[in-house]
mmCIF file of C-alpha atoms in Angstrom:
data_model
loop_
_atom_site.group_PDB
_atom_site.id
_atom_site.type_symbol
_atom_site.label_atom_id
_atom_site.label_comp_id
_atom_site.label_asym_id
_atom_site.label_seq_id
_atom_site.Cartn_x
_atom_site.Cartn_y
_atom_site.Cartn_z
ATOM 1 C CA MET A 1 22.145 -8.946 -6.381
ATOM 2 C CA SER A 2 21.771 -6.008 -4.435
ATOM 3 C CA THR A 3 21.004 -5.677 -0.594
ATOM 4 C CA GLU A 4 17.375 -4.518 -1.252
ATOM 5 C CA MET A 5 17.013 -7.603 -3.324
ATOM 6 C CA LEU A 6 17.886 -9.895 -0.862
ATOM 7 C CA TYR A 7 15.980 -8.263 1.727
ATOM 8 C CA ASP A 8 12.884 -8.386 -0.435
ATOM 9 C CA TYR A 9 13.821 -11.845 -1.132
ATOM 10 C CA PHE A 10 13.849 -13.113 2.481
ATOM 11 C CA GLN A 11 10.916 -10.800 3.367
ATOM 12 C CA ASN A 12 8.747 -12.811 1.037
ATOM 13 C CA ILE A 13 9.916 -16.256 2.528
ATOM 14 C CA THR A 14 7.338 -18.288 4.387
ATOM 15 C CA PHE A 15 7.914 -21.963 5.911
ATOM 16 C CA ALA A 16 5.388 -24.815 4.957
ATOM 17 C CA ASN A 17 6.702 -26.702 8.185
ATOM 18 C CA VAL A 18 7.083 -24.349 10.473
ATOM 19 C CA TRP A 19 7.014 -27.029 13.245
ATOM 20 C CA VAL A 20 10.925 -28.476 11.981
ATOM 21 C CA LEU A 21 12.685 -24.601 12.496
ATOM 22 C CA PRO A 22 12.415 -25.517 16.511
ATOM 23 C CA PHE A 23 14.883 -28.398 15.927
ATOM 24 C CA LEU A 24 17.487 -25.670 14.790
ATOM 25 C CA ILE A 25 18.373 -25.692 18.389
ATOM 26 C CA MET A 26 20.272 -28.352 18.234
ATOM 27 C CA LEU A 27 22.981 -26.925 16.404
ATOM 28 C CA PRO A 28 24.376 -24.313 19.026
ATOM 29 C CA VAL A 29 24.105 -27.564 21.663
ATOM 30 C CA ILE A 30 25.974 -30.036 19.281
ATOM 31 C CA VAL A 31 28.610 -27.051 19.369
ATOM 32 C CA TRP A 32 28.758 -26.742 22.860
ATOM 33 C CA LEU A 33 29.248 -30.348 23.655
ATOM 34 C CA ARG A 34 31.936 -30.649 20.981
ATOM 35 C CA TYR A 35 34.128 -28.180 22.391
ATOM 36 C CA THR A 36 33.405 -29.110 26.039
ATOM 37 C CA THR A 37 34.423 -32.589 25.107
ATOM 38 C CA LEU A 38 37.498 -31.402 23.184
ATOM 39 C CA GLY A 39 38.603 -29.492 26.407
ATOM 40 C CA LYS A 40 38.394 -32.784 28.847
ATOM 41 C CA ILE A 41 40.749 -34.374 26.544
ATOM 42 C CA LYS A 42 44.563 -34.815 27.883
ATOM 43 C CA SER A 43 47.285 -35.979 25.997
ATOM 44 C CA THR A 44 48.511 -39.260 27.327
ATOM 45 C CA LEU A 45 52.079 -39.076 25.446
ATOM 46 C CA THR A 46 55.274 -38.015 27.552
ATOM 47 C CA LEU A 47 57.787 -36.050 25.641
ATOM 48 C CA SER A 48 61.509 -35.135 27.264
ATOM 49 C CA THR A 49 61.363 -31.832 25.324
ATOM 50 C CA VAL A 50 58.889 -30.154 22.696
ATOM 51 C CA GLN A 51 61.766 -28.654 20.830
ATOM 52 C CA GLY A 52 61.175 -28.799 16.752
ATOM 53 C CA ILE A 53 58.025 -29.461 17.189
ATOM 54 C CA ASN A 54 55.760 -26.907 15.202
ATOM 55 C CA TYR A 55 51.976 -26.798 16.314
ATOM 56 C CA ARG A 56 50.929 -24.124 13.885
ATOM 57 C CA THR A 57 50.784 -26.232 10.821
ATOM 58 C CA ALA A 58 47.823 -25.454 8.161
ATOM 59 C CA LYS A 59 46.633 -28.926 9.509
ATOM 60 C CA ASN A 60 46.094 -27.720 12.926
ATOM 61 C CA TYR A 61 43.904 -24.746 11.667
ATOM 62 C CA LEU A 62 41.603 -26.709 8.961
ATOM 63 C CA VAL A 63 41.153 -29.729 11.668
ATOM 64 C CA HIS A 64 37.897 -28.359 12.640
ATOM 65 C CA VAL A 65 36.765 -27.437 9.447
ATOM 66 C CA PRO A 66 35.062 -30.745 8.552
ATOM 67 C CA PHE A 67 32.743 -30.524 11.719
ATOM 68 C CA TRP A 68 31.503 -26.983 10.829
ATOM 69 C CA LEU A 69 30.742 -28.269 7.245
ATOM 70 C CA ARG A 70 28.990 -31.459 8.859
ATOM 71 C CA LEU A 71 27.010 -28.616 10.692
ATOM 72 C CA LEU A 72 26.168 -26.716 7.678
ATOM 73 C CA VAL A 73 24.932 -29.969 6.264
ATOM 74 C CA LEU A 74 22.986 -30.705 9.346
ATOM 75 C CA ALA A 75 21.276 -26.842 9.090
ATOM 76 C CA CYS A 76 20.553 -26.649 5.243
ATOM 77 C CA LEU A 77 18.879 -30.166 5.633
ATOM 78 C CA LEU A 78 16.480 -28.988 8.588
ATOM 79 C CA LEU A 79 15.670 -25.997 6.551
ATOM 80 C CA ALA A 80 15.157 -28.003 3.656
ATOM 81 C CA LEU A 81 12.573 -29.972 5.548
ATOM 82 C CA ALA A 82 10.781 -26.609 6.714
ATOM 83 C CA ARG A 83 10.173 -26.452 3.112
ATOM 84 C CA PRO A 84 10.644 -22.548 2.731
ATOM 85 C CA GLN A 85 8.567 -21.167 0.159
ATOM 86 C CA ILE A 86 7.940 -17.781 -1.604
ATOM 87 C CA ARG A 87 4.100 -17.063 -1.980
ATOM 88 C CA ASN A 88 3.046 -14.679 -5.034
ATOM 89 C CA VAL A 89 -0.301 -13.291 -4.383
ATOM 90 C CA GLN A 90 -2.052 -11.585 -7.436
ATOM 91 C CA SER A 91 -5.280 -9.694 -7.440
ATOM 92 C CA ARG A 92 -7.655 -8.459 -9.823
ATOM 93 C CA ASN A 93 -10.427 -6.710 -9.669
ATOM 94 C CA LYS A 94 -13.404 -7.852 -12.292
ATOM 95 C CA GLY A 95 -16.896 -6.653 -12.788
ATOM 96 C CA GLU A 96 -18.852 -3.294 -14.072
ATOM 97 C CA GLY A 97 -17.899 -0.107 -12.383
ATOM 98 C CA ILE A 98 -19.337 3.234 -12.202
ATOM 99 C CA ASP A 99 -18.367 6.948 -13.849
ATOM 100 C CA ILE A 100 -17.661 9.301 -11.030
ATOM 101 C CA VAL A 101 -16.668 12.813 -11.157
ATOM 102 C CA LEU A 102 -15.706 14.293 -7.836
ATOM 103 C CA CYS A 103 -16.521 18.109 -8.422
ATOM 104 C CA ILE A 104 -14.967 19.659 -5.630
ATOM 105 C CA ASP A 105 -14.975 23.791 -4.497
ATOM 106 C CA VAL A 106 -11.526 25.096 -4.087
ATOM 107 C CA SER A 107 -12.623 28.941 -3.552
ATOM 108 C CA GLY A 108 -10.748 31.008 -0.878
ATOM 109 C CA SER A 109 -13.746 30.013 2.113
ATOM 110 C CA MET A 110 -12.824 26.602 1.539
ATOM 111 C CA LEU A 111 -9.673 27.766 3.977
ATOM 112 C CA SER A 112 -12.052 27.947 6.705
ATOM 113 C CA GLN A 113 -10.713 26.022 9.593
ATOM 114 C CA ASP A 114 -14.027 24.959 11.361
ATOM 115 C CA PHE A 115 -13.329 21.462 9.843
ATOM 116 C CA ALA A 116 -9.612 20.536 11.051
ATOM 117 C CA PRO A 117 -7.421 21.184 9.747
ATOM 118 C CA ASN A 118 -9.465 23.378 7.143
ATOM 119 C CA ARG A 119 -12.463 22.569 4.875
ATOM 120 C CA LEU A 120 -10.492 21.840 1.611
ATOM 121 C CA GLU A 121 -8.060 19.267 3.693
ATOM 122 C CA ALA A 122 -10.789 17.592 5.312
ATOM 123 C CA ALA A 123 -12.485 17.168 1.698
ATOM 124 C CA LYS A 124 -9.422 16.142 0.129
ATOM 125 C CA SER A 125 -8.609 13.257 3.202
ATOM 126 C CA VAL A 126 -12.124 12.066 2.869
ATOM 127 C CA ALA A 127 -12.077 12.045 -0.898
ATOM 128 C CA VAL A 128 -8.750 10.103 -1.081
ATOM 129 C CA ASP A 129 -10.463 7.216 1.143
ATOM 130 C CA PHE A 130 -13.676 7.277 -0.910
ATOM 131 C CA VAL A 131 -11.472 6.356 -4.079
ATOM 132 C CA LYS A 132 -9.279 4.010 -2.662
ATOM 133 C CA SER A 133 -12.353 2.000 -1.601
ATOM 134 C CA ARG A 134 -13.893 1.858 -5.264
ATOM 135 C CA PRO A 135 -11.335 -0.416 -7.148
ATOM 136 C CA VAL A 136 -13.106 -0.907 -10.488
ATOM 137 C CA ASP A 137 -15.090 2.504 -11.040
ATOM 138 C CA ARG A 138 -13.741 5.226 -13.039
ATOM 139 C CA PHE A 139 -13.009 8.639 -11.356
ATOM 140 C CA ALA A 140 -12.516 11.842 -12.826
ATOM 141 C CA LEU A 141 -11.264 15.045 -11.052
ATOM 142 C CA VAL A 142 -13.125 18.563 -11.633
ATOM 143 C CA THR A 143 -12.077 21.788 -9.889
ATOM 144 C CA PHE A 144 -14.180 25.028 -9.492
ATOM 145 C CA SER A 145 -14.494 28.387 -7.678
ATOM 146 C CA GLY A 146 -14.567 31.564 -10.289
ATOM 147 C CA GLU A 147 -13.955 29.168 -13.022
ATOM 148 C CA SER A 148 -13.673 25.497 -13.607
ATOM 149 C CA PHE A 149 -11.275 23.240 -14.689
ATOM 150 C CA THR A 150 -10.533 19.398 -15.355
ATOM 151 C CA LEU A 151 -7.807 17.820 -13.209
ATOM 152 C CA SER A 152 -8.253 14.412 -14.290
ATOM 153 C CA PRO A 153 -10.533 13.090 -17.020
ATOM 154 C CA LEU A 154 -12.027 9.653 -16.375
ATOM 155 C CA THR A 155 -9.692 7.017 -15.749
ATOM 156 C CA THR A 156 -9.360 3.550 -13.815
ATOM 157 C CA ASN A 157 -5.591 4.607 -13.014
ATOM 158 C CA HIS A 158 -6.589 5.365 -9.507
ATOM 159 C CA GLU A 159 -2.973 6.493 -8.276
ATOM 160 C CA VAL A 160 -3.273 9.326 -11.047
ATOM 161 C CA VAL A 161 -6.631 10.472 -9.445
ATOM 162 C CA LEU A 162 -5.683 10.270 -6.099
ATOM 163 C CA GLN A 163 -2.370 12.461 -6.577
ATOM 164 C CA GLN A 164 -4.345 14.941 -8.315
ATOM 165 C CA ILE A 165 -6.606 14.900 -5.054
ATOM 166 C CA LYS A 166 -3.701 15.328 -2.888
ATOM 167 C CA SER A 167 -2.344 18.262 -5.109
ATOM 168 C CA LEU A 168 -5.627 20.466 -4.602
ATOM 169 C CA LYS A 169 -4.973 24.059 -2.944
ATOM 170 C CA SER A 170 -7.009 27.067 -2.779
ATOM 171 C CA GLY A 171 -6.239 29.686 -5.286
ATOM 172 C CA MET A 172 -5.448 27.312 -7.781
ATOM 173 C CA LEU A 173 -8.378 29.239 -9.819
ATOM 174 C CA GLN A 174 -10.016 32.659 -9.993
ATOM 175 C CA ASP A 175 -11.791 33.147 -7.052
ATOM 176 C CA GLY A 176 -15.621 32.885 -6.570
ATOM 177 C CA THR A 177 -18.351 30.015 -6.886
ATOM 178 C CA LEU A 178 -19.443 29.184 -10.172
ATOM 179 C CA ILE A 179 -21.640 25.890 -9.000
ATOM 180 C CA GLY A 180 -23.074 25.659 -12.140
ATOM 181 C CA GLU A 181 -20.040 25.599 -14.537
ATOM 182 C CA GLY A 182 -18.400 23.217 -11.974
ATOM 183 C CA LEU A 183 -21.502 20.956 -12.390
ATOM 184 C CA ALA A 184 -21.641 21.439 -16.171
ATOM 185 C CA LYS A 185 -18.102 20.714 -16.470
ATOM 186 C CA SER A 186 -18.794 17.122 -14.737
ATOM 187 C CA VAL A 187 -21.412 16.442 -17.096
ATOM 188 C CA GLU A 188 -19.283 17.097 -20.034
ATOM 189 C CA ARG A 189 -16.416 14.675 -18.689
ATOM 190 C CA LEU A 190 -19.025 11.960 -18.113
ATOM 191 C CA SER A 191 -20.480 12.413 -21.728
ATOM 192 C CA SER A 192 -17.287 12.910 -23.594
ATOM 193 C CA VAL A 193 -15.980 9.231 -23.191
ATOM 194 C CA GLY A 194 -17.777 6.012 -22.799
ATOM 195 C CA SER A 195 -21.379 5.214 -21.792
ATOM 196 C CA ALA A 196 -21.436 3.252 -18.333
ATOM 197 C CA LYS A 197 -24.647 2.602 -17.018
ATOM 198 C CA SER A 198 -24.607 4.863 -14.179
ATOM 199 C CA LYS A 199 -23.150 8.092 -14.114
ATOM 200 C CA VAL A 200 -22.290 10.165 -10.453
ATOM 201 C CA VAL A 201 -21.470 13.387 -9.964
ATOM 202 C CA ILE A 202 -20.546 14.425 -6.346
ATOM 203 C CA LEU A 203 -20.597 18.188 -6.030
ATOM 204 C CA LEU A 204 -18.856 19.197 -2.707
ATOM 205 C CA THR A 205 -19.127 23.229 -1.930
ATOM 206 C CA ASP A 206 -19.453 25.340 1.016
ATOM 207 C CA GLY A 207 -20.907 28.232 -0.433
ATOM 208 C CA LYS A 208 -23.368 29.622 -2.676
ATOM 209 C CA GLU A 209 -23.606 30.710 -6.308
ATOM 210 C CA GLU A 210 -21.322 33.846 -6.896
ATOM 211 C CA ALA A 211 -21.083 35.023 -10.397
ATOM 212 C CA PRO A 212 -18.549 37.373 -12.134
ATOM 213 C CA ASP A 213 -19.465 38.849 -15.336
ATOM 214 C CA THR A 214 -17.443 35.817 -17.305
ATOM 215 C CA ARG A 215 -20.157 33.157 -16.204
ATOM 216 C CA ILE A 216 -21.115 30.885 -18.756
ATOM 217 C CA ILE A 217 -23.603 28.391 -17.504
ATOM 218 C CA ASP A 218 -25.841 29.110 -14.799
ATOM 219 C CA PRO A 219 -26.634 26.508 -12.011
ATOM 220 C CA LEU A 220 -30.320 25.661 -13.492
ATOM 221 C CA THR A 221 -29.059 25.191 -16.897
ATOM 222 C CA ALA A 222 -26.291 23.038 -15.848
ATOM 223 C CA LEU A 223 -29.136 21.163 -13.817
ATOM 224 C CA GLN A 224 -30.955 20.757 -17.161
ATOM 225 C CA ILE A 225 -27.969 19.547 -18.916
ATOM 226 C CA ALA A 226 -27.591 16.739 -15.831
ATOM 227 C CA LYS A 227 -31.044 15.849 -16.511
ATOM 228 C CA VAL A 228 -30.904 14.997 -20.400
ATOM 229 C CA LYS A 229 -27.795 13.461 -19.881
ATOM 230 C CA GLY A 230 -28.942 11.132 -17.159
ATOM 231 C CA VAL A 231 -26.513 12.085 -14.809
ATOM 232 C CA LYS A 232 -27.163 11.540 -11.094
ATOM 233 C CA VAL A 233 -25.785 14.031 -8.544
ATOM 234 C CA TYR A 234 -25.258 14.224 -5.187
ATOM 235 C CA THR A 235 -24.573 17.155 -3.547
ATOM 236 C CA VAL A 236 -22.336 17.910 -0.631
ATOM 237 C CA GLY A 237 -22.630 21.120 1.655
ATOM 238 C CA MET A 238 -20.015 22.103 4.345
ATOM 239 C CA ALA A 239 -20.962 24.309 6.940
ATOM 240 C CA GLY A 240 -19.195 23.854 10.187
ATOM 241 C CA ASP A 241 -19.958 25.368 13.645
ATOM 242 C CA PRO A 242 -20.418 29.648 12.760
ATOM 243 C CA MET A 243 -18.761 30.231 16.069
ATOM 244 C CA ALA A 244 -15.795 28.089 15.619
ATOM 245 C CA GLN A 245 -14.979 29.501 12.192
ATOM 246 C CA ARG A 246 -11.609 30.852 11.728
ATOM 247 C CA TYR A 247 -9.924 32.084 8.496
ATOM 248 C CA THR A 248 -6.405 32.285 7.360
ATOM 249 C CA GLN A 249 -5.003 36.207 7.131
ATOM 250 C CA ASN A 250 -6.016 36.399 3.108
ATOM 251 C CA PHE A 251 -9.731 35.432 3.780
ATOM 252 C CA THR A 252 -11.984 37.093 6.406
ATOM 253 C CA ARG A 253 -15.637 36.495 5.002
ATOM 254 C CA THR A 254 -18.291 34.109 5.648
ATOM 255 C CA SER A 255 -19.408 31.847 3.069
ATOM 256 C CA ASN A 256 -23.150 30.697 3.161
ATOM 257 C CA LEU A 257 -24.595 27.715 1.831
ATOM 258 C CA ASP A 258 -27.465 27.598 -1.085
ATOM 259 C CA ASP A 259 -29.193 24.678 0.284
ATOM 260 C CA ALA A 260 -32.194 24.905 -1.673
ATOM 261 C CA LEU A 261 -30.424 24.905 -4.876
ATOM 262 C CA LEU A 262 -28.170 21.707 -3.693
ATOM 263 C CA GLN A 263 -31.316 20.057 -2.779
ATOM 264 C CA ARG A 264 -33.049 20.941 -6.251
ATOM 265 C CA MET A 265 -29.793 19.303 -8.081
ATOM 266 C CA ALA A 266 -29.784 16.493 -6.182
ATOM 267 C CA ARG A 267 -33.599 15.763 -6.107
ATOM 268 C CA GLU A 268 -34.393 16.402 -9.726
ATOM 269 C CA THR A 269 -31.516 14.160 -10.729
ATOM 270 C CA GLY A 270 -32.298 11.270 -8.372
ATOM 271 C CA GLY A 271 -29.494 11.685 -6.018
ATOM 272 C CA ALA A 272 -29.394 13.177 -2.720
ATOM 273 C CA TYR A 273 -28.366 16.519 -0.562
ATOM 274 C CA PHE A 274 -26.206 16.120 2.539
ATOM 275 C CA LYS A 275 -25.210 18.624 4.896
ATOM 276 C CA ALA A 276 -21.339 18.108 6.899
ATOM 277 C CA ARG A 277 -20.968 19.731 10.086
ATOM 278 C CA ASP A 278 -17.472 18.146 10.535
ATOM 279 C CA LYS A 279 -15.022 16.166 9.013
ATOM 280 C CA GLU A 280 -16.662 12.989 11.063
ATOM 281 C CA GLY A 281 -19.736 13.918 9.472
ATOM 282 C CA LEU A 282 -18.180 14.107 5.869
ATOM 283 C CA GLU A 283 -16.894 10.755 6.201
ATOM 284 C CA VAL A 284 -20.210 9.481 7.108
ATOM 285 C CA ILE A 285 -22.211 10.873 4.162
ATOM 286 C CA TYR A 286 -19.359 9.695 1.712
ATOM 287 C CA SER A 287 -20.173 5.991 3.043
ATOM 288 C CA GLN A 288 -23.543 6.801 2.560
ATOM 289 C CA ILE A 289 -22.886 7.566 -0.930
ATOM 290 C CA ASP A 290 -21.079 4.397 -1.329
ATOM 291 C CA ARG A 291 -23.834 2.335 -0.064
ATOM 292 C CA LEU A 292 -26.252 4.147 -2.495
ATOM 293 C CA GLU A 293 -23.893 3.435 -5.621
ATOM 294 C CA LYS A 294 -22.724 -0.075 -5.616
ATOM 295 C CA SER A 295 -20.334 -1.345 -8.127
ATOM 296 C CA SER A 296 -20.607 -4.852 -9.258
ATOM 297 C CA PHE A 297 -17.415 -6.734 -9.034
ATOM 298 C CA GLU A 298 -15.746 -9.651 -7.870
ATOM 299 C CA ARG A 299 -12.112 -9.861 -6.692
ATOM 300 C CA ILE A 300 -9.838 -12.661 -8.124
ATOM 301 C CA THR A 301 -6.896 -13.618 -6.188
ATOM 302 C CA LYS A 302 -4.168 -16.155 -7.296
ATOM 303 C CA THR A 303 -1.420 -17.701 -5.523
ATOM 304 C CA ARG A 304 1.758 -19.014 -6.817
ATOM 305 C CA VAL A 305 4.200 -21.027 -4.655
ATOM 306 C CA GLU A 306 7.837 -21.320 -5.545
ATOM 307 C CA GLU A 307 9.582 -24.030 -3.439
ATOM 308 C CA GLN A 308 12.852 -23.176 -2.350
ATOM 309 C CA PHE A 309 13.916 -26.014 -0.276
ATOM 310 C CA MET A 310 15.985 -27.772 -3.600
ATOM 311 C CA TYR A 311 18.630 -24.862 -3.083
ATOM 312 C CA LEU A 312 19.131 -25.712 0.663
ATOM 313 C CA LEU A 313 19.652 -29.418 -0.633
ATOM 314 C CA LEU A 314 22.099 -28.734 -3.259
ATOM 315 C CA ALA A 315 23.744 -26.607 -0.211
ATOM 316 C CA ALA A 316 23.551 -29.336 1.979
ATOM 317 C CA LEU A 317 25.186 -31.821 -0.895
ATOM 318 C CA PHE A 318 28.194 -29.269 -1.828
ATOM 319 C CA PHE A 319 29.271 -28.896 2.178
ATOM 320 C CA LEU A 320 29.019 -32.970 2.568
ATOM 321 C CA PHE A 321 31.294 -33.277 -0.704
ATOM 322 C CA LEU A 322 33.745 -30.673 0.650
ATOM 323 C CA GLU A 323 33.894 -32.468 4.146
ATOM 324 C CA VAL A 324 34.316 -35.715 2.662
ATOM 325 C CA ILE A 325 37.188 -34.500 0.499
ATOM 326 C CA LEU A 326 39.005 -32.913 3.198
ATOM 327 C CA ARG A 327 38.673 -35.640 5.606
ATOM 328 C CA TYR A 328 39.625 -38.713 3.269
ATOM 329 C CA THR A 329 42.468 -36.395 1.544
ATOM 330 C CA TYR A 330 44.317 -33.496 3.306
ATOM 331 C CA LEU A 331 43.216 -34.440 6.915
ATOM 332 C CA ARG A 332 42.879 -38.192 6.569
ATOM 333 C CA SER A 333 45.641 -38.565 9.590
ATOM 334 C CA PHE A 334 43.336 -36.626 11.612
ATOM 335 C CA PRO A 335 40.844 -38.969 13.778
#
């Protein structure tokens, strides 16, 4: 067994009868009493000479072994009485979740530092916490700027989604702000897999539609598709204090929210529009969405207890057997 496995083993040990453990303090007291008593014993045998007497025999070295074996027996019995256990707790979430697509803007303006440390990092941090708080929902991740891209299809494997969220960075797609493309791609993700009772898109952006010539779907067309597919859209606009806006050397222009468009998308699909002024406000928005879109689930927890005291009893018997063998064979001439 490796050192790491031993560490994990002992880390999971608990005691059912913790009140027994203080009695282990008797062990050092017994050792102290024994060696204090031995030091006071004086020989009453007078010899004219000690020549020829060999004090360094094996028996002289082993004479204290039965005492230590007996002490180990007592220690094992006390620990066994404390009933060491390993508790294996297994949790399983069961219920009906919601299909949610996180549609996140990764355009250059998301590097603005009016959110700490910047808009994109703040959005990523809050999105991670949101996914962790919803254990039975299926999540997908769609990004958009001058084009849209699916980083993760709908899945219950939240670790995959979390890793993809953490990997988001500006510049991974062509620059621009194609809100319509992002929404259309998100609706496509929800329509292509399964049929949950509730389908939700949380679309986060800090800008307005900036369409290059390659645009395929405009925002209003994407909105109509979402309505036909029965997808509810929550829109989140990031717009910090204009006086606090700071940009990286590679990005120097100001982005403006299209409040009217975002409000219309949310209103016509049965969702809601929120505006975040800072990271704390963004956290409040996600908590509000969390309350509005409740999943139906229950957490089933099973605890399996493995008793370990029998190993200590076997060890006590083994040490007692050794002590008896030594005392009544090789060391039988010693008191």
